[in-house]
mmCIF file of C-alpha atoms in Angstrom:
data_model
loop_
_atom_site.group_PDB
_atom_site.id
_atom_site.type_symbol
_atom_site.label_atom_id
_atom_site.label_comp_id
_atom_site.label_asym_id
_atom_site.label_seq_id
_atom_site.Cartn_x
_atom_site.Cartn_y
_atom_site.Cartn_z
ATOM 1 C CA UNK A 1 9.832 22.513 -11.050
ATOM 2 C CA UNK A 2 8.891 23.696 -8.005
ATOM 3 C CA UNK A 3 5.751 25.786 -9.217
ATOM 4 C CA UNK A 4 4.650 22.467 -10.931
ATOM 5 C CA UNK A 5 4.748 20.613 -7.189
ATOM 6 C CA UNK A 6 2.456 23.442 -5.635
ATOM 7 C CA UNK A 7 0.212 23.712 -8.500
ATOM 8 C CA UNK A 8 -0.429 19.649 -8.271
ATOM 9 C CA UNK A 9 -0.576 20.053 -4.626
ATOM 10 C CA UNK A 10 -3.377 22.577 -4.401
ATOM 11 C CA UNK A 11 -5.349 20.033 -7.459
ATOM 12 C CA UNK A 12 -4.606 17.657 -4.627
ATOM 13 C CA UNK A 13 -6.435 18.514 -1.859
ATOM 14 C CA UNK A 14 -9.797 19.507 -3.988
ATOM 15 C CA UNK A 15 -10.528 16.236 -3.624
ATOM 16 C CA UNK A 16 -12.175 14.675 -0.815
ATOM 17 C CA UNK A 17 -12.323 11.043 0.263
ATOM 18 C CA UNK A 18 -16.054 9.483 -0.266
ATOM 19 C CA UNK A 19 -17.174 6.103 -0.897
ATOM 20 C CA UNK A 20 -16.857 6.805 -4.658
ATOM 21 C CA UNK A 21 -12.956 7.136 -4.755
ATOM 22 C CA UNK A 22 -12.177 4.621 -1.824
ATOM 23 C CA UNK A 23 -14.124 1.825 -4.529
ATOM 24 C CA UNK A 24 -12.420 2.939 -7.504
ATOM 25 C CA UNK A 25 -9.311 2.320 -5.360
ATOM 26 C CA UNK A 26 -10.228 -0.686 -3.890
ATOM 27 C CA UNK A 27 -11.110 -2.083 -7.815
ATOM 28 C CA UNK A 28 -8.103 -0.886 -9.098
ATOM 29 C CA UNK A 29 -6.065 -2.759 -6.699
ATOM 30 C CA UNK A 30 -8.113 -6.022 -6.834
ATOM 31 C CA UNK A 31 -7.558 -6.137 -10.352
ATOM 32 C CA UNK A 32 -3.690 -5.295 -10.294
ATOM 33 C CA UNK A 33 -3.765 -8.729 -8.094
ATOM 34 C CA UNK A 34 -5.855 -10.568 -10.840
ATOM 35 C CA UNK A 35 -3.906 -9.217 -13.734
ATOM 36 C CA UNK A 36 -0.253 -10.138 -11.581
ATOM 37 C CA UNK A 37 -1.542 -13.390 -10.489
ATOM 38 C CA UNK A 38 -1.853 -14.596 -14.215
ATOM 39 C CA UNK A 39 1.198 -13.197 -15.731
ATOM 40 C CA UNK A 40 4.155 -13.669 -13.068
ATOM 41 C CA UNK A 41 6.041 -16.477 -14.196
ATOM 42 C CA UNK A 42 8.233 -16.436 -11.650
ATOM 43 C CA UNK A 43 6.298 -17.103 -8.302
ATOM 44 C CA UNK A 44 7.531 -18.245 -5.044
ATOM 45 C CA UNK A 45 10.801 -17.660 -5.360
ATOM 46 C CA UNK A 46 11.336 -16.094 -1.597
ATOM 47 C CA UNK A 47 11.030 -17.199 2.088
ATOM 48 C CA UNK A 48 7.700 -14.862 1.963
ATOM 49 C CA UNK A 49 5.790 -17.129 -0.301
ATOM 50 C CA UNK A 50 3.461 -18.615 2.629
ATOM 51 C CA UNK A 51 0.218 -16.004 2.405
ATOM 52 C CA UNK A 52 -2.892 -17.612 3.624
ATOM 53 C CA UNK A 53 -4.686 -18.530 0.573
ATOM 54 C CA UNK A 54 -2.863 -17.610 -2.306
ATOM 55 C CA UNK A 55 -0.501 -20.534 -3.390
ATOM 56 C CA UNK A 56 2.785 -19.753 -4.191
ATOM 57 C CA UNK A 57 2.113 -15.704 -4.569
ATOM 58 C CA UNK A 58 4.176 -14.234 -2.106
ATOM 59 C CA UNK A 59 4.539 -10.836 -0.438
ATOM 60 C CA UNK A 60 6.982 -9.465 -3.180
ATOM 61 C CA UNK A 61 4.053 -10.145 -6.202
ATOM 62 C CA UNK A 62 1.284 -8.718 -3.603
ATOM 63 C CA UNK A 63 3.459 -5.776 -2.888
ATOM 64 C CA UNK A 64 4.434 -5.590 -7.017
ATOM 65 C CA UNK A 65 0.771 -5.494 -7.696
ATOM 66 C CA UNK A 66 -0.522 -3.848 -4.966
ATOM 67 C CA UNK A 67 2.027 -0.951 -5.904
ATOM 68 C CA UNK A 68 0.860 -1.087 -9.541
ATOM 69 C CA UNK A 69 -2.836 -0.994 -8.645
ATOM 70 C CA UNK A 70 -2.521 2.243 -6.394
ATOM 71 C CA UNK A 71 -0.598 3.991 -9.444
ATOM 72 C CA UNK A 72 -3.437 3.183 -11.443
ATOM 73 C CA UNK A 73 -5.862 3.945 -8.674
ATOM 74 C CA UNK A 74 -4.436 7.228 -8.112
ATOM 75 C CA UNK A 75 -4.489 8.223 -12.282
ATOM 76 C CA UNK A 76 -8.306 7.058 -12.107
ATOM 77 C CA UNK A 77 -9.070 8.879 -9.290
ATOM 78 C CA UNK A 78 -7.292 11.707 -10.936
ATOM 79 C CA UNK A 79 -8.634 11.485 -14.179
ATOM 80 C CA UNK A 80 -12.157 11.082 -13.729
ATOM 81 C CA UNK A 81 -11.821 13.740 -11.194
ATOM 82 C CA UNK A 82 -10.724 16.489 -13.910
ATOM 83 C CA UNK A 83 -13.327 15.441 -16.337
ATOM 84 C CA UNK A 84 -15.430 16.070 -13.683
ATOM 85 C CA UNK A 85 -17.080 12.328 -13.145
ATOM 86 C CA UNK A 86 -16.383 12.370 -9.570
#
């Protein structure tokens, strides 16, 4: 377990931040918020439902989505990185 952690560590910090991976990010998470926009049914169920232009999507979607698009960010990022796109 533990040789598994360092081994995915040190495949970690090969990588360096550029303009490349901050966009894939960036696109990743603006299309978690499309896709969880469309398909939560239940919306605006909490006191945090009052975001500046986004009727009745409240913090708890943006912070569903925004979770779900940095998981898929970071697998892209990761991916494309081993195939060697980035």
């Amino acid at each position: 377990m533990i040789s598994n952690i360092i081994s995915s560590s040190s495949f970690v910090s090969d990588i360096e931040l550029n303009t490349r991976i901050n966009m894939i990010m960036i696109s990743c998470n603006i299309i978690a918020i499309l896709v969880g926009r469309y398909t939560i049914k239940l919306r605006g169920l909490t006191p945090f439902n009052n975001i500046a232009t986004l009727k009745e999507f409240g913090m708890p979607e943006l912070l569903a989505t925004m979770s779900l698009g940095h998981i898929i960010g970071v697998a892209s990022i990761l991916g494309l990185t081993s195939i060697k796109i980035i």
